[in-house]
The first five atom37 places (N, CA, C, CB, O) and aatype in JSON, in Angstrom:
{
  "aatype": [20, 20, 20, 20, 20, 20, 20, 20, 20, 20, 20, 20, 20, 20, 20, 20, 20, 20, 20, 20, 20, 20, 20, 20, 20, 20, 20, 20, 20, 20, 20, 20, 20, 20, 20, 20, 20, 20, 20, 20, 20, 20, 20, 20, 20, 20, 20, 20, 20, 20, 20, 20, 20, 20, 20, 20, 20, 20, 20, 20, 20],
  "atom_mask": [
    [1, 1, 1, 1, 1],
    [1, 1, 1, 1, 1],
    [1, 1, 1, 1, 1],
    [1, 1, 1, 1, 1],
    [1, 1, 1, 1, 1],
    [1, 1, 1, 1, 1],
    [1, 1, 1, 1, 1],
    [1, 1, 1, 1, 1],
    [1, 1, 1, 1, 1],
    [1, 1, 1, 1, 1],
    [1, 1, 1, 1, 1],
    [1, 1, 1, 1, 1],
    [1, 1, 1, 1, 1],
    [1, 1, 1, 1, 1],
    [1, 1, 1, 1, 1],
    [1, 1, 1, 1, 1],
    [1, 1, 1, 1, 1],
    [1, 1, 1, 1, 1],
    [1, 1, 1, 1, 1],
    [1, 1, 1, 1, 1],
    [1, 1, 1, 1, 1],
    [1, 1, 1, 1, 1],
    [1, 1, 1, 1, 1],
    [1, 1, 1, 1, 1],
    [1, 1, 1, 1, 1],
    [1, 1, 1, 1, 1],
    [1, 1, 1, 1, 1],
    [1, 1, 1, 1, 1],
    [1, 1, 1, 1, 1],
    [1, 1, 1, 1, 1],
    [1, 1, 1, 1, 1],
    [1, 1, 1, 1, 1],
    [1, 1, 1, 1, 1],
    [1, 1, 1, 1, 1],
    [1, 1, 1, 1, 1],
    [1, 1, 1, 1, 1],
    [1, 1, 1, 1, 1],
    [1, 1, 1, 1, 1],
    [1, 1, 1, 1, 1],
    [1, 1, 1, 1, 1],
    [1, 1, 1, 1, 1],
    [1, 1, 1, 1, 1],
    [1, 1, 1, 1, 1],
    [1, 1, 1, 1, 1],
    [1, 1, 1, 1, 1],
    [1, 1, 1, 1, 1],
    [1, 1, 1, 1, 1],
    [1, 1, 1, 1, 1],
    [1, 1, 1, 1, 1],
    [1, 1, 1, 1, 1],
    [1, 1, 1, 1, 1],
    [1, 1, 1, 1, 1],
    [1, 1, 1, 1, 1],
    [1, 1, 1, 1, 1],
    [1, 1, 1, 1, 1],
    [1, 1, 1, 1, 1],
    [1, 1, 1, 1, 1],
    [1, 1, 1, 1, 1],
    [1, 1, 1, 1, 1],
    [1, 1, 1, 1, 1],
    [1, 1, 1, 1, 1]
  ],
  "atom_positions": [
    [[2.38, 2.5, 9.19], [2.72, 1.61, 8.24], [3.72, 2.07, 7.02], [1.49, 1.15, 7.75], [3.44, 2.96, 6.22]],
    [[4.9, 1.32, 7.04], [5.92, 1.64, 6.2], [5.51, 2.22, 4.86], [6.68, 0.51, 6.04], [5.81, 3.33, 4.41]],
    [[4.69, 1.19, 4.23], [4.5, 1.35, 2.69], [3.71, 2.8, 2.55], [3.55, -0.04, 1.97], [3.68, 3.14, 1.36]],
    [[3.17, 3.58, 3.27], [2.44, 4.73, 3.25], [3.2, 5.93, 3.65], [1.33, 4.58, 4.04], [2.71, 7.06, 3.58]],
    [[4.44, 5.69, 4.08], [5.3, 6.96, 4.65], [5.92, 7.56, 3.48], [6.52, 6.56, 5.76], [6.22, 6.9, 2.49]],
    [[6.1, 8.82, 3.6], [6.84, 9.6, 2.59], [6.14, 9.62, 1.28], [8.22, 9.06, 2.41], [4.92, 9.71, 1.16]],
    [[7.06, 9.52, 0.23], [6.43, 9.94, -1.08], [5.6, 8.75, -1.53], [7.53, 10.36, -2.21], [5.04, 8.89, -2.61]],
    [[5.43, 7.59, -0.9], [4.69, 6.43, -1.29], [3.17, 6.92, -1.19], [5.04, 5.11, -0.33], [2.34, 6.37, -1.91]],
    [[2.78, 7.95, -0.31], [1.48, 8.44, -0.21], [0.87, 8.77, -1.61], [1.5, 9.63, 0.67], [-0.3, 8.49, -1.88]],
    [[1.73, 9.39, -2.5], [1.04, 9.76, -3.47], [0.71, 8.59, -4.64], [1.74, 10.89, -3.92], [0.04, 8.93, -5.62]],
    [[1.12, 7.42, -4.53], [0.93, 6.36, -5.35], [-0.27, 5.63, -4.99], [2.04, 5.55, -5.36], [-0.53, 4.57, -5.55]],
    [[-1.0, 6.1, -4.1], [-2.29, 5.27, -3.72], [-3.29, 5.24, -4.78], [-3.0, 5.82, -2.47], [-4.08, 4.3, -4.78]],
    [[-3.4, 6.24, -5.81], [-4.29, 6.12, -6.72], [-3.94, 5.32, -8.0], [-4.64, 7.34, -6.99], [-4.71, 5.19, -8.96]],
    [[-2.62, 4.77, -7.9], [-2.12, 4.12, -9.08], [-2.44, 2.44, -8.97], [-0.46, 4.46, -9.19], [-3.16, 2.11, -8.03]],
    [[-2.05, 1.62, -9.69], [-2.23, 0.21, -9.73], [-2.01, -0.52, -8.62], [-1.53, -0.3, -10.62], [-1.02, -0.2, -7.94]],
    [[-2.8, -1.59, -8.2], [-2.34, -2.31, -6.95], [-1.06, -3.08, -7.09], [-3.39, -3.28, -6.5], [-0.34, -3.27, -6.11]],
    [[-0.73, -3.55, -8.31], [0.63, -4.06, -8.5], [1.7, -3.24, -8.1], [0.85, -4.37, -9.78], [2.67, -3.66, -7.47]],
    [[1.52, -1.96, -8.5], [2.73, -0.91, -8.38], [2.85, -0.72, -6.76], [2.39, 0.71, -9.25], [3.92, -0.61, -6.16]],
    [[1.66, -0.69, -6.21], [1.68, -0.5, -4.85], [2.34, -1.63, -4.09], [0.35, -0.3, -4.41], [3.16, -1.4, -3.21]],
    [[1.99, -2.83, -4.44], [2.66, -3.95, -3.74], [4.18, -3.89, -4.05], [2.05, -5.36, -4.18], [4.97, -4.2, -3.16]],
    [[4.55, -3.57, -5.06], [6.02, -3.6, -5.54], [6.72, -2.49, -4.64], [6.19, -3.25, -7.25], [7.88, -2.66, -4.25]],
    [[6.02, -1.39, -4.33], [6.69, -0.3, -3.56], [6.73, -0.75, -2.19], [5.96, 1.09, -3.66], [7.69, -0.4, -1.49]],
    [[5.65, -1.63, -1.61], [5.58, -2.11, -0.25], [6.87, -3.29, -0.23], [3.92, -2.78, 0.09], [7.75, -3.23, 0.63]],
    [[6.84, -4.18, -1.12], [7.93, -5.0, -1.1], [9.46, -4.53, -1.15], [7.71, -5.77, -2.09], [10.33, -5.02, -0.44]],
    [[9.67, -3.52, -2.06], [10.98, -2.74, -1.92], [11.22, -2.12, -0.79], [11.12, -1.78, -2.8], [12.35, -2.19, -0.31]],
    [[10.17, -1.38, -0.13], [10.43, -0.9, 0.96], [10.82, -1.84, 2.33], [9.39, -0.16, 1.1], [11.59, -1.5, 3.22]],
    [[10.15, -2.97, 2.25], [10.34, -4.01, 3.32], [11.64, -4.49, 3.2], [9.38, -5.17, 3.26], [12.39, -4.58, 4.16]],
    [[11.98, -4.82, 1.94], [13.53, -5.36, 1.57], [14.44, -4.64, 2.09], [13.92, -5.39, 0.15], [15.44, -5.12, 2.62]],
    [[14.16, -3.22, 1.97], [15.34, -2.46, 2.6], [15.57, -2.54, 4.04], [15.23, -1.08, 2.33], [16.67, -2.27, 4.52]],
    [[14.4, -2.95, 4.85], [14.68, -3.21, 6.32], [15.04, -4.56, 6.53], [13.52, -2.9, 7.21], [16.16, -4.79, 6.98]],
    [[14.21, -5.55, 6.25], [14.78, -6.87, 6.67], [13.94, -8.11, 5.82], [14.6, -7.02, 8.43], [12.75, -8.39, 5.98]],
    [[14.8, -8.72, 4.97], [14.23, -9.65, 4.14], [13.51, -10.8, 4.8], [15.22, -10.13, 3.32], [12.6, -11.41, 4.24]],
    [[13.94, -11.08, 6.04], [13.39, -12.18, 6.72], [11.83, -11.93, 7.14], [14.29, -12.44, 7.97], [11.13, -12.93, 7.3]],
    [[11.36, -10.85, 7.28], [10.07, -10.41, 7.56], [9.23, -10.02, 6.3], [10.17, -9.3, 8.48], [8.07, -9.64, 6.43]],
    [[9.8, -10.11, 5.17], [9.27, -9.57, 3.94], [7.81, -10.05, 3.64], [10.18, -9.96, 2.79], [6.94, -9.22, 3.39]],
    [[7.55, -11.36, 3.67], [6.34, -12.09, 3.33], [5.25, -11.39, 4.3], [6.52, -13.77, 3.57], [4.19, -10.95, 3.84]],
    [[5.55, -11.32, 5.6], [4.58, -11.13, 6.49], [3.99, -9.65, 6.42], [5.13, -11.47, 7.8], [2.81, -9.34, 6.6]],
    [[5.17, -8.72, 6.09], [4.92, -7.14, 5.86], [4.38, -6.86, 4.67], [6.13, -6.29, 5.91], [3.66, -5.87, 4.55]],
    [[4.67, -7.73, 3.58], [4.07, -7.28, 2.23], [2.59, -7.8, 2.28], [4.93, -7.92, 0.86], [1.76, -7.29, 1.52]],
    [[2.3, -8.63, 2.99], [0.97, -9.09, 3.29], [0.08, -7.92, 4.03], [1.1, -10.41, 4.21], [-1.04, -7.57, 3.65]],
    [[0.68, -7.45, 5.0], [0.07, -6.23, 5.73], [-0.07, -5.19, 4.79], [0.91, -5.69, 6.92], [-1.16, -4.63, 4.62]],
    [[0.94, -4.9, 4.16], [0.84, -3.77, 2.99], [-0.34, -4.09, 2.06], [2.25, -3.72, 2.02], [-1.09, -3.18, 1.71]],
    [[-0.5, -5.14, 1.73], [-1.47, -5.66, 0.74], [-2.91, -5.47, 1.31], [-1.17, -7.22, 0.41], [-3.87, -5.17, 0.61]],
    [[-2.96, -5.67, 2.63], [-4.39, -5.56, 3.28], [-4.67, -4.14, 3.41], [-4.52, -6.26, 4.76], [-5.82, -3.74, 3.21]],
    [[-3.77, -3.36, 3.71], [-3.83, -1.78, 3.86], [-4.36, -1.29, 2.56], [-2.34, -1.05, 4.18], [-5.4, -0.64, 2.47]],
    [[-3.53, -1.65, 1.46], [-3.96, -1.11, 0.21], [-5.45, -1.52, -0.25], [-2.95, -1.56, -0.83], [-6.2, -0.7, -0.77]],
    [[-5.79, -2.76, -0.02], [-7.17, -3.31, -0.34], [-7.95, -2.2, 0.52], [-7.47, -5.05, 0.17], [-8.69, -1.39, -0.04]],
    [[-7.77, -2.22, 1.72], [-8.84, -1.42, 2.72], [-8.79, 0.22, 2.01], [-8.18, -1.43, 4.72], [-9.86, 0.77, 1.76]],
    [[-7.75, 0.76, 1.78], [-7.56, 1.94, 1.29], [-8.28, 2.2, 0.02], [-6.25, 2.13, 1.17], [-8.93, 3.23, -0.15]],
    [[-8.18, 1.14, -1.0], [-8.84, 1.32, -2.25], [-10.41, 1.27, -1.96], [-8.37, 0.2, -3.32], [-11.15, 2.07, -2.53]],
    [[-10.87, 0.44, -1.18], [-12.28, 0.37, -0.88], [-13.05, 1.81, -0.13], [-12.38, -0.93, 0.11], [-14.24, 2.11, -0.2]],
    [[-12.07, 2.46, 0.49], [-12.46, 3.5, 1.06], [-12.55, 4.64, 0.19], [-11.72, 3.71, 2.06], [-13.36, 5.56, 0.39]],
    [[-11.67, 4.6, -0.85], [-11.71, 5.48, -2.0], [-12.89, 5.36, -2.86], [-10.56, 5.27, -2.81], [-13.52, 6.35, -3.23]],
    [[-13.22, 4.13, -3.19], [-14.29, 3.96, -3.8], [-15.62, 4.38, -3.31], [-14.29, 2.87, -4.01], [-16.55, 4.78, -4.02]],
    [[-15.62, 4.25, -2.1], [-16.86, 4.55, -1.21], [-17.04, 5.98, -1.15], [-16.74, 3.99, 0.26], [-18.14, 6.49, -1.39]],
    [[-15.95, 6.72, -0.81], [-15.86, 8.17, -0.86], [-16.11, 8.79, -2.2], [-14.57, 8.58, -0.41], [-16.82, 9.77, -2.41]],
    [[-15.5, 8.15, -3.0], [-15.59, 8.78, -4.5], [-17.03, 8.75, -5.0], [-14.66, 7.92, -5.62], [-17.37, 9.64, -5.79]],
    [[-18.01, 7.74, -4.6], [-19.28, 7.55, -4.95], [-20.12, 8.56, -4.45], [-19.7, 6.36, -4.59], [-21.22, 8.73, -4.96]],
    [[-19.69, 9.29, -3.45], [-20.4, 10.25, -2.81], [-19.94, 11.64, -3.06], [-20.41, 9.97, -1.49], [-20.52, 12.58, -2.51]],
    [[-18.87, 11.82, -3.89], [-18.27, 13.06, -4.3], [-17.54, 13.6, -3.26], [-19.2, 14.0, -4.76], [-17.36, 14.82, -3.29]],
    [[-17.02, 12.85, -2.22], [-15.98, 13.21, -1.12], [-17.06, 14.02, -0.29], [-14.47, 14.16, -1.66], [-16.75, 14.56, 0.77]]
  ]
}
């Protein structure tokens, strides 16, 4: 999943809007014609990852 490759991994703890911006920017670099579809995929992954973080955080990892 493109939006979690490389340095983007370190932004998971930041705001959702910032993550969506990173996904959007990454997708634009590849192909603007698939931007909407891929950004939606990134958004879904971010929501899932945040929910996992909340769950894990509640039990102290």
